[in-house]
Short mmCIF file of C-alpha atoms in Angstrom, two decimals:
data_model
loop_
_atom_site.label_atom_id
_atom_site.label_comp_id
_atom_site.label_asym_id
_atom_site.label_seq_id
_atom_site.Cartn_x
_atom_site.Cartn_y
_atom_site.Cartn_z
CA MET A 27 -38.45 -12.83 44.19
CA SER A 28 -41.30 -11.40 46.25
CA GLU A 29 -43.21 -8.38 45.00
CA VAL A 30 -41.97 -5.00 46.21
CA THR A 31 -44.82 -3.11 47.84
CA ILE A 32 -45.26 0.04 49.90
CA LYS A 33 -45.46 -2.14 53.01
CA SER A 34 -42.22 -4.01 52.17
CA ILE A 35 -40.41 -0.74 51.50
CA ALA A 36 -41.70 0.67 54.79
CA LYS A 37 -40.44 -2.38 56.67
CA ALA A 38 -37.01 -2.26 54.99
CA LEU A 39 -36.53 1.45 55.69
CA ASP A 40 -38.19 1.44 59.11
CA LEU A 41 -40.75 4.01 58.03
CA SER A 42 -44.54 4.01 58.04
CA PRO A 43 -46.44 2.95 54.89
CA ALA A 44 -48.06 6.41 54.89
CA THR A 45 -44.63 8.07 54.73
CA ILE A 46 -43.56 5.78 51.88
CA SER A 47 -46.75 6.57 49.95
CA ARG A 48 -46.33 10.32 50.40
CA ALA A 49 -42.67 10.16 49.41
CA LEU A 50 -43.44 8.21 46.24
CA ASN A 51 -46.08 10.81 45.35
CA ASP A 52 -43.67 13.70 45.99
CA SER A 53 -45.70 15.12 48.87
CA HIS A 54 -44.53 18.43 50.31
CA GLU A 55 -45.06 16.94 53.77
CA ILE A 56 -42.00 14.70 53.40
CA LYS A 57 -38.42 15.94 53.73
CA ARG A 58 -36.23 15.79 50.63
CA ALA A 59 -33.71 13.47 52.29
CA THR A 60 -36.47 10.99 53.10
CA LYS A 61 -37.90 11.22 49.57
CA ASP A 62 -34.48 10.57 48.03
CA ARG A 63 -33.96 7.57 50.30
CA VAL A 64 -37.35 6.08 49.45
CA LEU A 65 -37.02 6.72 45.71
CA ALA A 66 -33.52 5.23 45.60
CA TYR A 67 -34.73 2.05 47.33
CA ALA A 68 -37.78 1.83 45.07
CA LYS A 69 -35.66 2.19 41.93
CA LYS A 70 -33.04 -0.32 43.10
CA HIS A 71 -35.71 -2.95 43.82
CA ASN A 72 -37.82 -2.25 40.70
CA TYR A 73 -40.88 -1.05 42.57
CA ARG A 74 -43.97 -0.73 40.36
CA PRO A 75 -46.94 1.25 41.69
CA ASN A 76 -50.31 -0.47 41.98
CA THR A 77 -52.06 1.62 39.36
CA PHE A 78 -55.37 -0.16 39.81
CA ALA A 79 -55.53 0.76 43.49
CA LYS A 80 -54.41 4.29 42.71
CA ASN A 81 -57.09 4.63 40.05
CA LEU A 82 -59.78 3.53 42.50
CA LYS A 83 -58.62 6.15 44.96
CA THR A 84 -58.27 9.06 42.52
CA GLY A 85 -61.05 8.20 40.08
CA LYS A 86 -58.53 8.40 37.21
CA THR A 87 -57.06 5.67 35.02
CA ASN A 88 -53.62 5.34 33.49
CA LEU A 89 -55.13 4.70 30.05
CA ILE A 90 -54.48 6.93 27.04
CA GLY A 91 -56.60 6.50 23.93
CA VAL A 92 -54.86 6.81 20.56
CA VAL A 93 -57.20 7.24 17.59
CA ILE A 94 -55.67 7.14 14.11
CA PRO A 95 -56.93 6.53 10.56
CA PHE A 96 -54.77 3.47 9.80
CA LEU A 97 -52.62 1.15 11.89
CA SER A 98 -50.89 -0.10 8.73
CA SER A 99 -49.68 3.34 7.60
CA PRO A 100 -45.88 3.71 8.02
CA PHE A 101 -46.33 7.19 9.50
CA PHE A 102 -48.99 6.23 12.06
CA LEU A 103 -47.24 2.97 12.91
CA GLU A 104 -44.02 4.83 13.68
CA PHE A 105 -45.97 7.42 15.70
CA ILE A 106 -47.58 4.76 17.92
CA ASP A 107 -44.28 2.92 18.32
CA GLU A 108 -42.62 6.09 19.64
CA LEU A 109 -45.64 6.86 21.81
CA TYR A 110 -45.24 3.48 23.51
CA ARG A 111 -41.60 4.29 24.20
CA VAL A 112 -42.42 7.52 26.02
CA ALA A 113 -45.65 6.43 27.73
CA LEU A 114 -44.68 3.11 29.29
CA PRO A 115 -41.92 4.46 31.60
CA SER A 116 -44.56 6.82 33.03
CA ASN A 117 -46.88 3.86 33.71
CA TYR A 118 -49.44 4.81 31.09
CA THR A 119 -51.09 2.19 28.89
CA LEU A 120 -52.09 2.99 25.32
CA VAL A 121 -55.45 1.94 23.88
CA PRO A 122 -55.14 2.30 20.07
CA PHE A 123 -58.01 2.43 17.57
CA GLN A 124 -58.11 2.86 13.81
CA THR A 125 -61.00 4.62 12.09
CA GLN A 126 -60.27 3.83 8.43
CA ASN A 127 -61.12 7.49 7.74
CA GLN A 128 -64.74 6.85 8.74
CA GLU A 129 -66.47 9.27 11.11
CA ALA A 130 -68.83 6.56 12.37
CA MET A 131 -65.94 4.30 13.38
CA GLU A 132 -64.21 7.26 15.02
CA LYS A 133 -67.35 7.97 17.06
CA GLU A 134 -67.54 4.35 18.23
CA ALA A 135 -63.91 4.50 19.34
CA LEU A 136 -64.43 7.75 21.25
CA LEU A 137 -67.55 6.48 23.00
CA PHE A 138 -65.73 3.30 24.03
CA LEU A 139 -62.78 5.29 25.36
CA ARG A 140 -65.12 7.50 27.35
CA GLN A 141 -66.75 4.40 28.89
CA GLN A 142 -63.28 3.19 29.89
CA ASN A 143 -62.66 6.52 31.64
CA VAL A 144 -59.38 7.08 29.81
CA ALA A 145 -57.17 9.82 31.21
CA GLY A 146 -56.75 11.49 27.82
CA ILE A 147 -56.78 11.00 24.05
CA ILE A 148 -54.33 11.66 21.21
CA ILE A 149 -56.10 11.71 17.84
CA SER A 150 -55.57 12.28 14.14
CA PRO A 151 -59.19 12.94 13.06
CA ALA A 152 -60.89 11.11 10.23
CA HIS A 153 -62.01 14.38 8.61
CA GLU A 154 -61.79 18.11 9.19
CA ASN A 155 -65.10 18.27 11.05
CA SER A 156 -65.54 14.73 12.28
CA ASN A 157 -67.20 14.36 15.70
CA VAL A 158 -66.45 17.95 16.72
CA ALA A 159 -69.27 18.14 19.29
CA LEU A 160 -68.35 14.82 20.92
CA LEU A 161 -64.66 15.68 21.07
CA GLU A 162 -65.42 19.09 22.59
CA ASP A 163 -67.67 17.52 25.22
CA MET A 164 -65.03 15.00 26.23
CA HIS A 165 -62.22 17.55 26.14
CA LEU A 166 -64.04 20.01 28.39
CA ASN A 167 -65.26 17.38 30.83
CA GLY A 168 -62.27 15.55 32.21
CA CYS A 169 -60.73 13.88 29.14
CA PRO A 170 -58.17 16.24 27.53
CA ILE A 171 -57.44 15.69 23.85
CA ILE A 172 -54.42 16.44 21.65
CA LEU A 173 -54.62 16.63 17.84
CA PHE A 174 -51.73 15.57 15.61
CA ASP A 175 -51.00 15.39 11.88
CA ARG A 176 -54.52 16.28 10.69
CA ILE A 177 -54.83 19.51 12.62
CA GLN A 178 -57.33 21.40 10.43
CA HIS A 179 -60.11 20.54 12.85
CA GLY A 180 -62.60 22.57 14.86
CA LEU A 181 -61.55 21.31 18.30
CA GLN A 182 -59.74 23.97 20.36
CA THR A 183 -56.73 22.24 21.86
CA HIS A 184 -52.98 21.77 21.33
CA LYS A 185 -52.28 20.73 17.73
CA ILE A 186 -49.09 19.18 16.35
CA GLY A 187 -48.31 18.98 12.66
CA ILE A 188 -45.94 20.16 9.95
CA HIS A 189 -45.88 23.04 7.45
CA ASN A 190 -47.89 21.04 4.91
CA SER A 191 -48.22 23.82 2.34
CA MET A 192 -44.52 24.69 2.59
CA GLU A 193 -43.40 21.07 2.17
CA THR A 194 -45.48 20.51 -0.98
CA TYR A 195 -44.47 23.92 -2.29
CA GLN A 196 -40.79 22.98 -2.02
CA ALA A 197 -41.31 19.54 -3.57
CA THR A 198 -43.25 21.03 -6.49
CA GLU A 199 -40.69 23.80 -6.93
CA THR A 200 -37.86 21.26 -7.06
CA LEU A 201 -39.57 19.50 -9.96
CA LEU A 202 -40.32 22.79 -11.73
CA LYS A 203 -36.67 23.80 -11.51
CA LYS A 204 -35.75 20.47 -13.14
CA GLY A 205 -37.89 21.42 -16.13
CA ARG A 206 -41.03 19.50 -15.29
CA LYS A 207 -44.09 21.61 -16.15
CA ARG A 208 -46.93 19.06 -16.17
CA ILE A 209 -46.98 18.20 -12.48
CA ALA A 210 -49.91 16.28 -11.00
CA PHE A 211 -50.82 16.18 -7.31
CA LEU A 212 -52.00 12.83 -5.91
CA CYS A 213 -54.04 12.91 -2.71
CA GLY A 214 -56.59 11.12 -0.57
CA LYS A 215 -60.14 12.41 -0.74
CA ASP A 216 -61.50 14.23 2.36
CA ILE A 217 -58.29 13.82 4.35
CA GLY A 218 -57.66 16.57 6.89
CA ASN A 219 -54.34 17.92 5.59
CA THR A 220 -55.12 17.66 1.86
CA LYS A 221 -56.21 21.30 1.45
CA ASP A 222 -52.96 22.67 2.89
CA ARG A 223 -50.85 20.39 0.72
CA ILE A 224 -52.79 21.32 -2.42
CA ARG A 225 -52.37 25.02 -1.57
CA GLY A 226 -48.58 24.63 -1.46
CA TYR A 227 -48.64 22.80 -4.80
CA LYS A 228 -50.78 25.50 -6.44
CA ASN A 229 -48.66 28.34 -5.06
CA ALA A 230 -45.51 26.81 -6.50
CA LEU A 231 -47.12 26.60 -9.95
CA LEU A 232 -48.35 30.19 -9.69
CA ASN A 233 -44.99 31.58 -8.59
CA HIS A 234 -43.23 29.84 -11.48
CA GLY A 235 -45.77 30.95 -14.10
CA VAL A 236 -47.18 27.49 -14.77
CA ALA A 237 -50.91 27.23 -15.36
CA PHE A 238 -52.91 25.12 -12.91
CA LEU A 239 -55.06 22.38 -14.45
CA GLU A 240 -57.90 20.91 -12.42
CA GLU A 241 -57.29 17.54 -14.08
CA TYR A 242 -53.92 17.34 -12.37
CA ILE A 243 -55.46 17.09 -8.92
CA ILE A 244 -55.95 13.32 -8.65
CA TYR A 245 -58.22 12.45 -5.73
CA VAL A 246 -58.32 8.82 -4.62
CA ASP A 247 -61.07 7.73 -2.26
CA TYR A 248 -59.95 4.86 -0.02
CA GLN A 249 -60.88 3.63 3.46
CA ASP A 250 -57.94 1.29 3.99
CA PRO A 251 -54.32 1.45 2.74
CA ASN A 252 -54.50 -2.26 1.97
CA GLN A 253 -57.49 -2.10 -0.33
CA ALA A 254 -57.02 -2.49 -4.09
CA ILE A 255 -56.64 1.10 -5.25
CA ASP A 256 -54.18 0.30 -8.02
CA GLU A 257 -56.97 0.00 -10.60
CA GLU A 258 -58.35 3.42 -9.68
CA LEU A 259 -54.89 4.95 -10.14
CA LYS A 260 -54.49 3.19 -13.50
CA THR A 261 -57.90 4.47 -14.60
CA ARG A 262 -57.11 8.07 -13.67
CA LEU A 263 -53.75 7.99 -15.42
CA GLY A 264 -55.37 6.35 -18.45
CA GLU A 265 -57.91 9.17 -18.65
CA LEU A 266 -55.11 11.74 -18.59
CA LYS A 267 -53.23 9.85 -21.31
CA ASP A 268 -56.35 9.76 -23.51
CA LYS A 269 -56.62 13.56 -23.15
CA ASN A 270 -52.91 13.91 -24.00
CA LEU A 271 -52.39 15.26 -20.48
CA LEU A 272 -50.16 12.58 -18.99
CA PRO A 273 -48.02 14.38 -16.37
CA ASP A 274 -44.23 14.43 -16.40
CA ALA A 275 -44.06 14.55 -12.58
CA ILE A 276 -46.19 13.62 -9.58
CA VAL A 277 -46.20 14.94 -6.03
CA SER A 278 -48.03 12.51 -3.75
CA GLY A 279 -49.73 13.77 -0.60
CA THR A 280 -50.06 10.52 1.41
CA ASP A 281 -47.67 7.73 2.28
CA THR A 282 -50.02 5.03 0.99
CA LEU A 283 -50.40 6.62 -2.43
CA SER A 284 -46.70 7.51 -2.60
CA ILE A 285 -45.79 3.82 -2.45
CA LYS A 286 -48.68 2.62 -4.62
CA ILE A 287 -47.95 4.97 -7.51
CA LEU A 288 -44.51 3.47 -8.12
CA GLY A 289 -45.99 0.04 -8.81
CA VAL A 290 -48.81 1.44 -10.92
CA LEU A 291 -46.46 3.44 -13.14
CA GLY A 292 -44.21 0.40 -13.49
CA SER A 293 -47.16 -1.77 -14.57
CA LEU A 294 -47.97 0.81 -17.28
CA ALA A 295 -44.39 0.67 -18.57
CA ILE A 296 -43.85 4.29 -17.55
CA ARG A 297 -40.24 4.94 -16.64
CA ILE A 298 -39.39 6.69 -13.36
CA PRO A 299 -37.96 9.32 -13.37
CA GLU A 300 -37.33 9.54 -17.14
CA ASP A 301 -41.03 9.77 -18.09
CA ILE A 302 -42.56 10.77 -14.75
CA ALA A 303 -40.64 11.94 -11.69
CA VAL A 304 -42.15 11.21 -8.26
CA ILE A 305 -41.85 12.81 -4.82
CA GLY A 306 -44.10 11.60 -2.02
CA PHE A 307 -44.94 11.76 1.65
CA THR A 308 -43.95 8.61 3.51
CA ASN A 309 -42.07 7.58 6.63
CA THR A 310 -41.27 4.05 5.55
CA ASN A 311 -37.65 3.05 6.16
CA LEU A 312 -37.87 0.95 3.00
CA ALA A 313 -37.91 3.96 0.65
CA ASP A 314 -34.30 3.26 -0.36
CA TYR A 315 -35.24 -0.28 -1.42
CA LEU A 316 -38.25 0.55 -3.59
CA ALA A 317 -37.91 0.37 -7.36
CA PRO A 318 -36.78 3.02 -7.93
CA ALA A 319 -35.78 4.47 -4.56
CA LEU A 320 -38.49 6.96 -3.62
CA SER A 321 -37.88 10.64 -2.91
CA THR A 322 -39.78 11.33 0.28
CA ILE A 323 -41.04 14.07 2.56
CA GLN A 324 -40.61 12.57 6.02
CA GLN A 325 -42.50 13.91 9.00
CA PRO A 326 -40.69 14.20 12.37
CA THR A 327 -42.76 11.37 13.81
CA GLN A 328 -40.76 10.71 16.95
CA GLU A 329 -40.67 14.38 17.88
CA MET A 330 -44.42 14.65 17.25
CA ALA A 331 -45.17 11.66 19.49
CA LYS A 332 -42.98 12.91 22.34
CA LEU A 333 -44.53 16.38 22.20
CA ALA A 334 -48.08 14.98 22.02
CA PHE A 335 -47.47 12.87 25.13
CA GLU A 336 -45.87 15.74 27.05
CA LEU A 337 -48.69 18.15 26.22
CA LEU A 338 -51.35 15.59 27.10
CA VAL A 339 -49.77 14.80 30.47
CA GLU A 340 -49.61 18.53 31.15
CA LEU A 341 -53.34 18.87 30.48
CA MET A 342 -54.19 15.74 32.48
CA ASP A 343 -52.28 17.10 35.46
CA LYS A 344 -54.00 20.50 35.39
CA LYS A 345 -56.48 21.09 38.17
CA SER A 346 -58.65 23.42 36.08
CA ASP A 347 -60.71 22.15 33.17
CA SER A 348 -59.16 21.81 29.73
CA GLY A 349 -61.17 24.69 28.34
CA ALA A 350 -59.07 27.22 30.29
CA ALA A 351 -55.72 26.24 28.75
CA ASP A 352 -53.65 28.44 26.46
CA TYR A 353 -53.56 26.28 23.35
CA LYS A 354 -50.90 26.39 20.67
CA SER A 355 -50.34 24.92 17.21
CA PHE A 356 -46.90 23.36 16.85
CA LEU A 357 -45.65 23.14 13.25
CA LEU A 358 -42.51 21.03 13.14
CA ALA A 359 -39.97 20.85 10.34
CA ALA A 360 -40.14 17.89 7.98
CA THR A 361 -37.17 16.44 6.07
CA THR A 362 -37.15 15.87 2.32
CA VAL A 363 -34.83 13.13 1.06
CA TYR A 364 -34.25 13.14 -2.71
CA ARG A 365 -33.64 9.75 -4.27
CA LYS A 366 -33.71 8.20 -7.74
CA SER A 367 -37.47 8.66 -8.34
CA SER A 368 -36.97 12.44 -8.78
CA LEU A 369 -33.41 12.61 -10.13
CA ILE A 370 -33.52 14.01 -13.65
#
């Protein structure tokens, strides 16, 4: 089958190539009846625009950079998968990078994407203040940027996340109502949404008259979800046990740590949920098959990806610079699924 081009469509419909081009680009110069005729033919014969030629003409590319901390994280993996679903039909190509929570790696990714003249970027920053100046410069000079998940960042743009403090408040409160009073909070060090999640945890303790202990904030410093962090978790729990402060419940603030802690507690012969109940953030569809099944706070990943793409396209299509936009923060509702790990 020969390739369908503007010239072949023009010949088939007895129209000029210029008319076909204008119709495909929804030009106001072309009558609606002609546009409908051209679009119907193009769809029937699977016409694909020559994006390379179009990019040369407009000076824009159809590339979208996606910068995330970890490609192996269930949450970020699901986000990118959904982003592919919504971007490809619009003839955009994703260029994904992972930063491993390192500002230097994030900077390298951003500089590369700028060299490739990407049309826009969707990013979950490495840290709260990582590469603010560079991101602002790109955002205000032809490369609009959308923030998602880790939205406590200095860049002024559209931001998409969840009610982090509310979600951890509710998880902590659920455990408190089940009689658990020694609740620890497990989190990644220097991760952008950690402060909000800790605030929700602390507020739940305060509102239920339970004293906050600094020892129950367990920070874990890791640059890759696949690295061996089990020993660090065992060490921290061992220290609490030696102080007679072993918790009776854990709320975990990242998907990586939520999954890891189950194995670590099992290796220490700690029963879940009898000795320690666990609720964690994770979007893995395997939560039901973990031992025991893990109670999870699941972020609306697909909705976040769709909204991020729509907002980015809107900014990319604006004629004025990105600095003039009316930016909003979108806080979407998460879903908590209670399973055996927190049943008491």
